Amino acid sequence: MMAEKDSDKNPESMTIIAFSGDLDKLWPTVILSSTAAANGMDVTVFFTFWGLFPLVKDDVRITGHDAMTKMLAGMNAPGMKKAKLSKMEMGGMGHWMMRKVAKKNNLLPPEDLFVMCQDMGVNMWPCQMTMDLLGIKPEQMIDGLGEPAGAATALARMSKSQINLFI
Amino acid sequence: MDDVNRTIDARGQKCPMPVLLVAKAAKEMQSGELVRLEATDGGARSDIPAWASQTGNEIVSSSESDGVLTFTIRKK
């Protein structure tokens, strides 16, 4: 046997900037992240702007520190289970239909795939600036996330990643 | 036939589950052990070989009958 263990090697790396909080964009984010982790890659997802709302616990009804940020949260219901479609949402019908179709086809919902990502060691980093901007408090967010980070941290990661995606 | 150490039934499950399940099993297995995967997701036809080549695990055999894809994989 060789002395060097596999874990000593630098794994390949993927970084995703999760900008959109839309249901139909959460799916590729968690599918690619979990699969990359299964492939032995070091994976980080940096959640920023609208991408932050799905990281809020589903039972938190509203976030924000003033009228304006509360209104924004009202228009972008926080929580992964409340995520809407990016197109053809039709006042709530869209994401409901999409989830029905997914279930019928045995595609796991994003919240389940998200947990699998976490089990496989995918780093989930919330954007500190967006948290401040939108008034989203750490205690309102789901467990198991990484430390809130900024643009420089995300870029440092991206500069070392073979795959960088903006979703 | 029964020389495999583990069998994974991923029939009916969609992408990315077949890959995730086989990766999880491989993680828990010893080097040289065999795992058999059964899947019905057509994506697995190319996904499992892609996963194997990415991770260095070896596909010992693969077959397809009645819509069920069967892979036998040796853990690196």
Coordinates of C-alpha atoms in Angstrom, one line a residue:
Chain A
M1 CA 0.0 0.0 0.0
M2 CA 1.1 3.5 -0.7
A3 CA 1.7 5.7 2.3
E4 CA -0.3 8.5 0.8
K5 CA -4.0 8.4 1.6
D6 CA -6.6 9.6 -0.9
S7 CA -7.6 12.2 1.6
D8 CA -4.2 13.8 1.3
K9 CA -4.8 14.8 -2.3
N10 CA -6.5 18.0 -3.1
P11 CA -10.0 17.2 -4.3
E12 CA -11.5 19.0 -7.2
S13 CA -13.7 21.8 -6.2
M14 CA -17.0 23.4 -7.3
T15 CA -18.5 26.7 -6.1
I16 CA -22.1 27.8 -6.8
I17 CA -23.4 31.3 -6.3
A18 CA -27.0 30.7 -5.5
F19 CA -28.5 34.1 -6.4
S20 CA -32.1 33.0 -7.2
G21 CA -34.4 31.7 -4.6
D22 CA -36.7 30.2 -7.2
L23 CA -37.8 26.6 -6.8
D24 CA -36.8 25.7 -10.3
K25 CA -33.3 27.0 -9.7
L26 CA -32.9 25.5 -6.3
W27 CA -33.3 22.1 -7.9
P28 CA -30.2 22.2 -10.1
T29 CA -28.3 23.8 -7.3
V30 CA -28.9 20.9 -4.9
I31 CA -28.7 18.2 -7.6
L32 CA -25.4 19.4 -8.9
S33 CA -24.0 20.0 -5.4
S34 CA -24.9 16.6 -4.0
T35 CA -23.7 14.8 -7.2
A36 CA -20.4 16.7 -7.1
A37 CA -20.0 15.7 -3.4
A38 CA -20.7 12.1 -4.5
N39 CA -18.0 12.5 -7.0
G40 CA -15.6 13.4 -4.3
M41 CA -15.5 17.1 -5.0
D42 CA -15.2 19.8 -2.4
V43 CA -18.4 21.8 -2.8
T44 CA -19.5 25.2 -1.6
V45 CA -22.8 27.0 -2.2
F46 CA -22.8 30.8 -1.5
F47 CA -26.3 32.0 -1.0
T48 CA -26.8 35.7 -1.8
F49 CA -29.7 38.1 -2.5
W50 CA -32.9 36.2 -3.3
G51 CA -31.0 33.0 -2.8
L52 CA -31.0 33.7 0.9
F53 CA -34.8 33.4 1.5
P54 CA -34.9 29.6 1.0
L55 CA -32.4 29.3 3.9
V56 CA -34.9 30.8 6.3
K57 CA -36.8 28.2 8.4
D58 CA -40.1 27.3 6.9
D59 CA -42.0 28.3 10.1
V60 CA -40.6 31.8 10.0
R61 CA -43.4 33.8 8.5
I62 CA -41.7 37.0 7.8
T63 CA -38.2 38.5 8.0
G64 CA -36.9 42.0 7.9
H65 CA -36.0 44.9 10.2
D66 CA -38.4 47.6 8.9
A67 CA -41.4 48.1 6.7
M68 CA -39.5 47.9 3.4
T69 CA -37.5 44.7 4.2
K70 CA -40.7 43.1 5.6
M71 CA -42.5 43.9 2.4
L72 CA -39.7 42.3 0.4
A73 CA -40.0 39.2 2.5
G74 CA -43.7 39.3 2.0
M75 CA -43.2 39.2 -1.8
N76 CA -40.6 36.5 -1.5
A77 CA -42.0 34.2 1.1
P78 CA -39.1 32.9 3.2
G79 CA -38.5 29.2 3.5
M80 CA -37.6 26.5 0.9
K81 CA -41.1 25.0 0.9
K82 CA -42.5 28.3 -0.1
A83 CA -40.2 28.9 -3.0
K84 CA -41.9 29.9 -6.3
L85 CA -41.2 29.2 -9.9
S86 CA -39.1 31.6 -11.9
K87 CA -41.8 31.5 -14.7
M88 CA -45.4 30.5 -15.0
E89 CA -45.9 30.8 -11.3
M90 CA -49.6 31.8 -11.9
G91 CA -50.3 33.1 -8.5
G92 CA -49.1 30.0 -6.6
M93 CA -50.3 27.3 -9.0
G94 CA -46.9 27.0 -10.7
H95 CA -44.8 25.7 -7.8
W96 CA -47.7 23.6 -6.5
M97 CA -47.9 21.9 -9.9
M98 CA -44.2 21.5 -10.2
R99 CA -44.0 19.8 -6.8
K100 CA -46.8 17.5 -7.8
V101 CA -45.1 16.5 -11.0
A102 CA -41.8 16.0 -9.2
K103 CA -43.4 13.8 -6.6
K104 CA -45.1 11.7 -9.2
N105 CA -41.8 11.2 -10.9
N106 CA -39.9 10.4 -7.7
L107 CA -37.8 13.4 -7.9
L108 CA -37.0 14.5 -4.3
P109 CA -38.0 18.0 -3.3
P110 CA -35.2 20.5 -2.9
E111 CA -35.4 20.6 0.9
D112 CA -34.7 16.8 1.0
L113 CA -31.8 17.1 -1.5
F114 CA -30.5 20.0 0.6
V115 CA -30.3 17.8 3.6
M116 CA -28.5 15.2 1.5
C117 CA -26.0 17.8 0.4
Q118 CA -25.4 18.7 4.1
D119 CA -24.9 15.0 5.0
M120 CA -22.4 14.8 2.2
G121 CA -20.4 17.7 3.5
V122 CA -21.5 20.5 1.0
N123 CA -20.6 23.9 2.6
M124 CA -23.7 26.1 2.7
W125 CA -22.6 29.7 3.2
P126 CA -25.1 32.5 3.7
C127 CA -24.0 36.0 2.5
Q128 CA -23.5 38.3 5.4
M129 CA -24.2 41.5 3.5
T130 CA -27.6 40.1 2.2
M131 CA -28.5 39.1 5.8
D132 CA -27.9 42.6 7.0
L133 CA -29.6 44.2 3.9
L134 CA -32.7 42.1 4.2
G135 CA -32.8 41.9 8.0
I136 CA -32.5 38.1 8.1
K137 CA -31.2 37.0 11.6
P138 CA -29.0 33.9 12.1
E139 CA -31.6 32.4 14.4
Q140 CA -34.2 32.6 11.6
M141 CA -32.1 30.4 9.4
I142 CA -31.9 26.6 9.1
D143 CA -29.3 24.7 11.1
G144 CA -26.1 23.4 9.7
L145 CA -25.1 26.4 7.6
G146 CA -21.5 27.7 7.4
E147 CA -20.4 31.0 8.9
P148 CA -21.9 34.0 7.0
A149 CA -19.3 35.1 4.5
G150 CA -18.7 38.0 2.1
A151 CA -17.7 38.5 -1.5
A152 CA -14.0 38.1 -0.9
T153 CA -14.4 34.8 0.8
A154 CA -16.6 33.6 -2.0
L155 CA -14.1 34.8 -4.6
A156 CA -11.2 33.2 -2.8
R157 CA -13.1 29.9 -3.0
M158 CA -14.0 30.4 -6.7
S159 CA -10.4 31.2 -7.7
K160 CA -9.5 27.6 -6.5
S161 CA -12.6 25.9 -8.1
Q162 CA -12.5 24.2 -11.4
I163 CA -16.3 24.7 -11.7
N164 CA -18.0 27.9 -10.8
L165 CA -21.7 28.5 -11.4
F166 CA -24.1 31.3 -10.9
I167 CA -27.6 30.0 -10.5
Chain B
M1 CA -24.1 -13.7 -8.5
D2 CA -24.0 -13.6 -4.8
D3 CA -20.4 -12.5 -4.5
V4 CA -21.5 -8.8 -4.0
N5 CA -21.1 -7.3 -0.6
R6 CA -24.0 -4.9 -1.0
T7 CA -27.0 -4.4 -3.2
I8 CA -28.7 -1.1 -3.7
D9 CA -32.2 -0.8 -5.1
A10 CA -32.6 2.6 -6.7
R11 CA -35.4 1.5 -8.9
G12 CA -38.0 4.2 -9.4
Q13 CA -35.7 6.9 -8.1
K14 CA -34.7 9.8 -10.2
C15 CA -31.4 11.7 -10.7
P16 CA -29.4 12.3 -8.7
M17 CA -30.4 9.5 -6.3
P18 CA -28.8 6.5 -8.0
V19 CA -25.4 8.2 -7.9
L20 CA -25.9 9.5 -4.3
L21 CA -26.9 6.0 -3.0
V22 CA -24.0 4.3 -4.7
A23 CA -21.6 6.9 -3.5
K24 CA -22.9 6.6 0.1
A25 CA -22.5 2.9 0.0
A26 CA -19.0 3.1 -1.5
K27 CA -18.0 5.4 1.3
E28 CA -19.0 2.7 3.9
M29 CA -17.3 -0.2 2.0
Q30 CA -13.8 -1.6 2.1
S31 CA -11.5 -1.4 -0.9
G32 CA -12.0 -4.2 -3.3
E33 CA -15.6 -4.9 -2.2
L34 CA -18.4 -5.1 -4.7
V35 CA -21.6 -3.2 -4.8
R36 CA -24.5 -3.9 -7.1
L37 CA -26.9 -1.1 -8.1
E38 CA -30.3 -1.5 -9.8
A39 CA -31.8 1.6 -11.3
T40 CA -34.5 2.5 -13.7
D41 CA -33.6 6.2 -14.2
G42 CA -32.3 6.4 -17.8
G43 CA -29.8 9.0 -16.7
A44 CA -28.0 6.4 -14.7
R45 CA -26.9 4.7 -17.9
S46 CA -24.2 7.4 -18.3
D47 CA -24.2 8.9 -14.8
I48 CA -22.9 5.8 -13.0
P49 CA -20.0 5.3 -15.5
A50 CA -19.3 9.1 -15.1
W51 CA -19.3 8.8 -11.3
A52 CA -17.1 5.7 -11.4
S53 CA -14.5 7.3 -13.7
Q54 CA -14.5 10.5 -11.6
T55 CA -14.0 8.6 -8.3
G56 CA -11.7 5.8 -9.6
N57 CA -14.1 3.0 -8.8
E58 CA -14.4 0.2 -11.3
I59 CA -17.5 -0.9 -13.1
V60 CA -17.1 -4.7 -13.3
S61 CA -20.2 -5.4 -15.2
S62 CA -23.3 -3.6 -16.5
S63 CA -26.5 -4.9 -18.0
E64 CA -30.0 -3.8 -18.9
S65 CA -33.2 -5.8 -19.0
D66 CA -36.9 -4.8 -18.8
G67 CA -35.9 -1.2 -18.2
V68 CA -33.7 -2.1 -15.2
L69 CA -30.1 -1.1 -15.3
T70 CA -27.7 -3.2 -13.3
F71 CA -24.2 -2.2 -12.4
T72 CA -21.6 -4.1 -10.4
I73 CA -18.9 -1.8 -9.1
R74 CA -15.7 -2.6 -7.3
K75 CA -14.7 0.0 -4.7
K76 CA -11.3 1.5 -5.2

